[in-house]
Short mmCIF file of C-alpha atoms in Angstrom, two decimals:
data_model
loop_
_atom_site.label_atom_id
_atom_site.label_comp_id
_atom_site.label_asym_id
_atom_site.label_seq_id
_atom_site.Cartn_x
_atom_site.Cartn_y
_atom_site.Cartn_z
CA GLY A 29 -35.02 12.18 -10.20
CA GLN A 30 -36.69 14.55 -7.07
CA GLN A 31 -40.13 14.84 -6.95
CA LEU A 32 -42.48 17.67 -6.40
CA ASN A 33 -46.78 17.08 -4.74
CA GLN A 34 -48.45 19.27 -5.78
CA SER A 35 -52.18 19.91 -4.48
CA PRO A 36 -55.41 19.55 -4.55
CA GLN A 37 -55.01 17.36 -8.53
CA SER A 38 -57.18 19.45 -9.62
CA MET A 39 -59.67 22.21 -8.27
CA PHE A 40 -63.92 23.45 -9.79
CA ILE A 41 -64.58 27.07 -8.18
CA GLN A 42 -66.68 29.38 -9.25
CA GLU A 43 -66.24 32.24 -11.68
CA GLY A 44 -65.38 35.17 -7.99
CA GLU A 45 -63.48 33.26 -6.28
CA ASP A 46 -60.68 32.55 -4.45
CA VAL A 47 -57.58 29.69 -5.76
CA SER A 48 -54.61 28.39 -3.56
CA MET A 49 -52.82 25.59 -4.73
CA ASN A 50 -49.26 23.87 -3.06
CA CYS A 51 -46.87 22.78 -3.56
CA THR A 52 -44.32 20.15 -1.60
CA SER A 53 -40.74 18.57 -1.38
CA SER A 54 -38.51 17.08 0.72
CA SER A 55 -35.97 18.66 -1.06
CA ILE A 56 -34.37 22.23 -0.14
CA PHE A 57 -34.33 24.17 -3.62
CA ASN A 58 -32.92 27.52 -4.48
CA THR A 59 -34.90 28.74 -6.69
CA TRP A 60 -39.91 28.44 -7.08
CA LEU A 61 -40.87 28.84 -10.47
CA TRP A 62 -44.78 28.45 -10.82
CA TYR A 63 -46.29 28.21 -14.63
CA LYS A 64 -49.65 28.01 -15.86
CA GLN A 65 -50.66 26.40 -19.75
CA ASP A 66 -53.80 27.04 -21.48
CA PRO A 67 -55.13 24.28 -23.08
CA GLY A 68 -53.04 23.13 -26.10
CA GLU A 69 -49.63 24.86 -25.04
CA GLY A 70 -46.74 24.62 -23.88
CA PRO A 71 -46.28 25.89 -20.12
CA VAL A 72 -45.74 30.73 -19.84
CA LEU A 73 -43.92 31.19 -16.35
CA LEU A 74 -46.28 33.34 -14.28
CA ILE A 75 -43.74 34.14 -11.45
CA ALA A 76 -40.53 33.31 -10.01
CA LEU A 77 -39.25 33.24 -6.22
CA TYR A 78 -35.63 33.24 -4.57
CA LYS A 79 -35.34 34.06 -1.58
CA ALA A 80 -36.83 31.37 1.49
CA GLY A 81 -40.07 34.41 2.69
CA GLU A 82 -40.65 35.75 -0.48
CA LEU A 83 -44.15 36.86 -1.19
CA THR A 84 -43.88 39.00 -5.32
CA SER A 85 -47.91 38.61 -6.54
CA ASN A 86 -48.39 39.09 -10.08
CA GLY A 87 -51.85 41.08 -10.48
CA ARG A 88 -54.68 38.61 -8.47
CA LEU A 89 -51.88 35.95 -8.55
CA THR A 90 -49.33 36.00 -5.11
CA ALA A 91 -47.03 32.94 -5.03
CA GLN A 92 -45.07 32.14 -1.73
CA PHE A 93 -41.20 30.24 -1.22
CA GLY A 94 -41.90 28.15 1.89
CA ILE A 95 -39.00 29.43 4.01
CA THR A 96 -38.34 25.93 4.85
CA ARG A 97 -37.66 26.30 0.85
CA LYS A 98 -39.55 22.52 0.59
CA ASP A 99 -42.60 24.12 -0.15
CA SER A 100 -44.63 26.94 -2.01
CA PHE A 101 -47.57 28.31 -2.22
CA LEU A 102 -49.61 29.70 -5.58
CA ASN A 103 -52.78 31.76 -5.23
CA ILE A 104 -55.20 33.76 -7.72
CA SER A 105 -57.85 36.10 -6.61
CA ALA A 106 -61.04 37.10 -8.01
CA SER A 107 -60.69 33.26 -10.29
CA ILE A 108 -62.18 34.48 -14.01
CA PRO A 109 -62.52 31.89 -17.34
CA SER A 110 -59.44 32.51 -18.97
CA ASP A 111 -57.78 31.84 -15.00
CA VAL A 112 -59.32 28.38 -16.48
CA GLY A 113 -55.46 26.17 -17.48
CA ILE A 114 -52.72 23.44 -15.74
CA TYR A 115 -50.82 25.18 -13.31
CA PHE A 116 -47.26 24.04 -12.42
CA CYS A 117 -44.76 24.52 -9.77
CA ALA A 118 -41.41 23.48 -10.05
CA GLY A 119 -37.75 24.28 -8.10
CA GLN A 120 -34.38 24.32 -8.83
CA LEU A 121 -32.02 22.36 -6.80
CA THR A 122 -28.54 23.60 -8.56
CA GLY A 123 -26.96 23.98 -12.03
CA ASN A 124 -29.02 23.68 -14.65
CA GLN A 125 -32.24 21.76 -14.10
CA PHE A 126 -36.01 22.39 -12.78
CA TYR A 127 -38.06 19.56 -11.44
CA PHE A 128 -41.72 20.07 -12.39
CA GLY A 129 -44.69 19.27 -10.53
CA THR A 130 -47.41 16.98 -10.62
CA GLY A 131 -49.73 20.29 -11.77
CA THR A 132 -53.06 20.73 -10.27
CA SER A 133 -55.58 21.39 -13.13
CA LEU A 134 -58.01 24.45 -12.34
CA THR A 135 -61.66 24.91 -14.10
CA VAL A 136 -62.85 28.02 -13.99
CA ILE A 137 -67.19 27.17 -13.58
CA PRO A 138 -68.81 31.50 -14.67
CA SER B 24 -36.45 39.27 -27.72
CA GLN B 25 -35.24 35.59 -27.47
CA THR B 26 -38.28 32.95 -29.41
CA ILE B 27 -38.54 29.16 -28.99
CA HIS B 28 -39.82 27.51 -32.35
CA GLN B 29 -40.85 24.43 -32.85
CA TRP B 30 -42.48 22.35 -34.65
CA PRO B 31 -45.63 20.34 -36.53
CA ALA B 32 -48.23 21.19 -33.60
CA THR B 33 -49.51 18.55 -34.83
CA LEU B 34 -48.41 15.01 -36.22
CA VAL B 35 -50.15 11.45 -36.77
CA GLN B 36 -48.00 8.63 -37.37
CA PRO B 37 -48.66 4.56 -37.92
CA VAL B 38 -46.72 3.26 -35.40
CA GLY B 39 -43.05 1.30 -36.14
CA SER B 40 -42.88 5.17 -38.99
CA PRO B 41 -39.83 7.18 -37.68
CA LEU B 42 -39.95 10.54 -36.66
CA SER B 43 -37.75 13.90 -36.57
CA LEU B 44 -38.98 17.07 -34.43
CA GLU B 45 -37.39 20.00 -34.45
CA CYS B 46 -37.17 22.83 -32.39
CA THR B 47 -35.25 26.14 -32.48
CA VAL B 48 -34.14 29.06 -31.07
CA GLU B 49 -33.78 32.76 -32.38
CA GLY B 50 -32.18 35.57 -30.08
CA THR B 51 -29.42 33.47 -27.67
CA SER B 52 -26.54 31.75 -28.34
CA ASN B 53 -25.33 28.81 -26.07
CA PRO B 54 -28.97 28.04 -24.61
CA ASN B 55 -29.65 25.28 -23.25
CA LEU B 56 -32.30 22.80 -24.57
CA TYR B 57 -34.85 20.05 -23.60
CA TRP B 58 -36.74 17.80 -24.03
CA TYR B 59 -39.44 17.37 -21.99
CA ARG B 60 -42.99 14.38 -23.32
CA GLN B 61 -46.60 15.43 -21.29
CA ALA B 62 -48.81 12.33 -21.44
CA ALA B 63 -52.74 13.21 -20.56
CA GLY B 64 -51.88 16.36 -20.65
CA ARG B 65 -50.33 16.32 -17.27
CA GLY B 66 -47.29 16.20 -15.31
CA LEU B 67 -44.02 16.50 -17.57
CA GLN B 68 -41.22 14.68 -18.00
CA LEU B 69 -37.54 15.28 -19.05
CA LEU B 70 -35.95 12.89 -22.07
CA PHE B 71 -33.48 14.60 -22.86
CA TYR B 72 -30.94 18.43 -22.34
CA SER B 73 -28.26 19.50 -24.27
CA ILE B 74 -25.40 22.41 -22.37
CA GLY B 75 -23.98 23.09 -26.11
CA ILE B 76 -24.40 21.16 -29.15
CA GLY B 77 -23.17 18.12 -29.84
CA GLN B 78 -24.23 17.02 -25.91
CA ILE B 79 -27.38 15.52 -24.85
CA SER B 80 -28.01 13.98 -21.66
CA SER B 81 -30.80 11.00 -21.75
CA GLU B 82 -32.39 10.81 -18.57
CA VAL B 83 -35.47 8.69 -18.76
CA PRO B 84 -34.04 5.46 -21.60
CA GLN B 85 -36.53 4.64 -23.80
CA ASN B 86 -37.44 4.66 -28.01
CA LEU B 87 -35.84 8.06 -28.42
CA SER B 88 -33.27 10.06 -29.30
CA ALA B 89 -32.15 13.55 -28.97
CA SER B 90 -29.72 15.73 -31.07
CA ARG B 91 -27.96 18.80 -31.04
CA PRO B 92 -26.10 19.70 -35.30
CA GLN B 93 -26.22 23.40 -34.40
CA ASP B 94 -26.09 25.95 -31.77
CA ARG B 95 -30.07 26.85 -31.58
CA GLN B 96 -30.94 23.44 -33.16
CA PHE B 97 -32.50 20.52 -30.57
CA ILE B 98 -34.01 18.08 -32.99
CA LEU B 99 -36.20 14.57 -31.18
CA SER B 100 -36.45 11.65 -32.62
CA SER B 101 -37.21 7.95 -33.28
CA LYS B 102 -36.58 4.74 -35.31
CA LYS B 103 -39.37 3.04 -34.54
CA LEU B 104 -43.11 4.82 -33.18
CA LEU B 105 -44.90 2.63 -30.41
CA LEU B 106 -48.01 3.70 -29.53
CA SER B 107 -46.47 4.49 -26.20
CA ASP B 108 -44.92 7.63 -27.33
CA SER B 109 -48.13 9.08 -27.83
CA GLY B 110 -47.72 12.43 -26.39
CA PHE B 111 -47.84 16.66 -25.64
CA TYR B 112 -43.52 17.16 -26.48
CA LEU B 113 -42.18 19.91 -25.61
CA CYS B 114 -38.99 21.89 -26.45
CA ALA B 115 -37.88 24.74 -23.57
CA TRP B 116 -35.28 26.56 -23.49
CA SER B 117 -32.57 28.39 -20.41
CA VAL B 118 -29.64 30.09 -20.57
CA THR B 119 -26.79 28.76 -18.29
CA GLY B 120 -28.08 27.98 -14.92
CA ALA B 121 -31.39 28.72 -16.44
CA LEU B 122 -32.07 31.52 -13.34
CA TYR B 123 -34.91 33.22 -14.94
CA GLY B 124 -36.32 29.36 -15.27
CA TYR B 125 -37.94 27.38 -18.90
CA THR B 126 -39.65 28.68 -21.99
CA PHE B 127 -41.43 26.68 -23.14
CA GLY B 128 -42.04 26.28 -27.49
CA SER B 129 -45.70 25.16 -27.90
CA GLY B 130 -45.55 21.54 -28.32
CA THR B 131 -46.09 18.77 -30.94
CA ARG B 132 -49.55 16.90 -30.29
CA LEU B 133 -48.21 12.68 -31.36
CA THR B 134 -50.14 10.51 -31.84
CA VAL B 135 -49.12 6.91 -33.01
CA VAL B 136 -51.50 4.80 -34.67
#
């Protein structure tokens, strides 16, 4: 299957700081998604990106579909304790299947 | 609106015992259905997916099997559990083509003892 590499693997930040994470692949994707998973729950969709270069925001979250279509980025501004969780990227080539990244674990220190 | 239900939420089973996890989707028809496993709270491993009744694709050969007896029902099974089957199991659904991504259930925490 396709491999999506997320970095960093984990982050420990102070409340109020901004967060940046990214996802890269050797393949060109048509769609990029970003999910957040709270502890003990299923992942929830945060942002969907459908065009190269697209920049989309959802509250304090902003994600970008890389120009090369091989990467995507997620930024969180002014982090708060409820931002804690695992963030996953997911890319779609064609058809029904999305490939998920390895996840970035975020810890926010109050 | 569409909802996905997954049960049980937690399960503790002895090695060698059978397993049956159920997932149902409401509010849509002919969904694509998926089973994922997540070990140690990290990456998502696709186990099975289905595009229709009785149509199952396996991504990883293992001790598990899946069935889709009805359009909106997806079952994950095992005849004899192994310790290595422990993990967090997630069911998900999407529309055909998965244009809007996947919607996940709340998961089942399986501990094999």
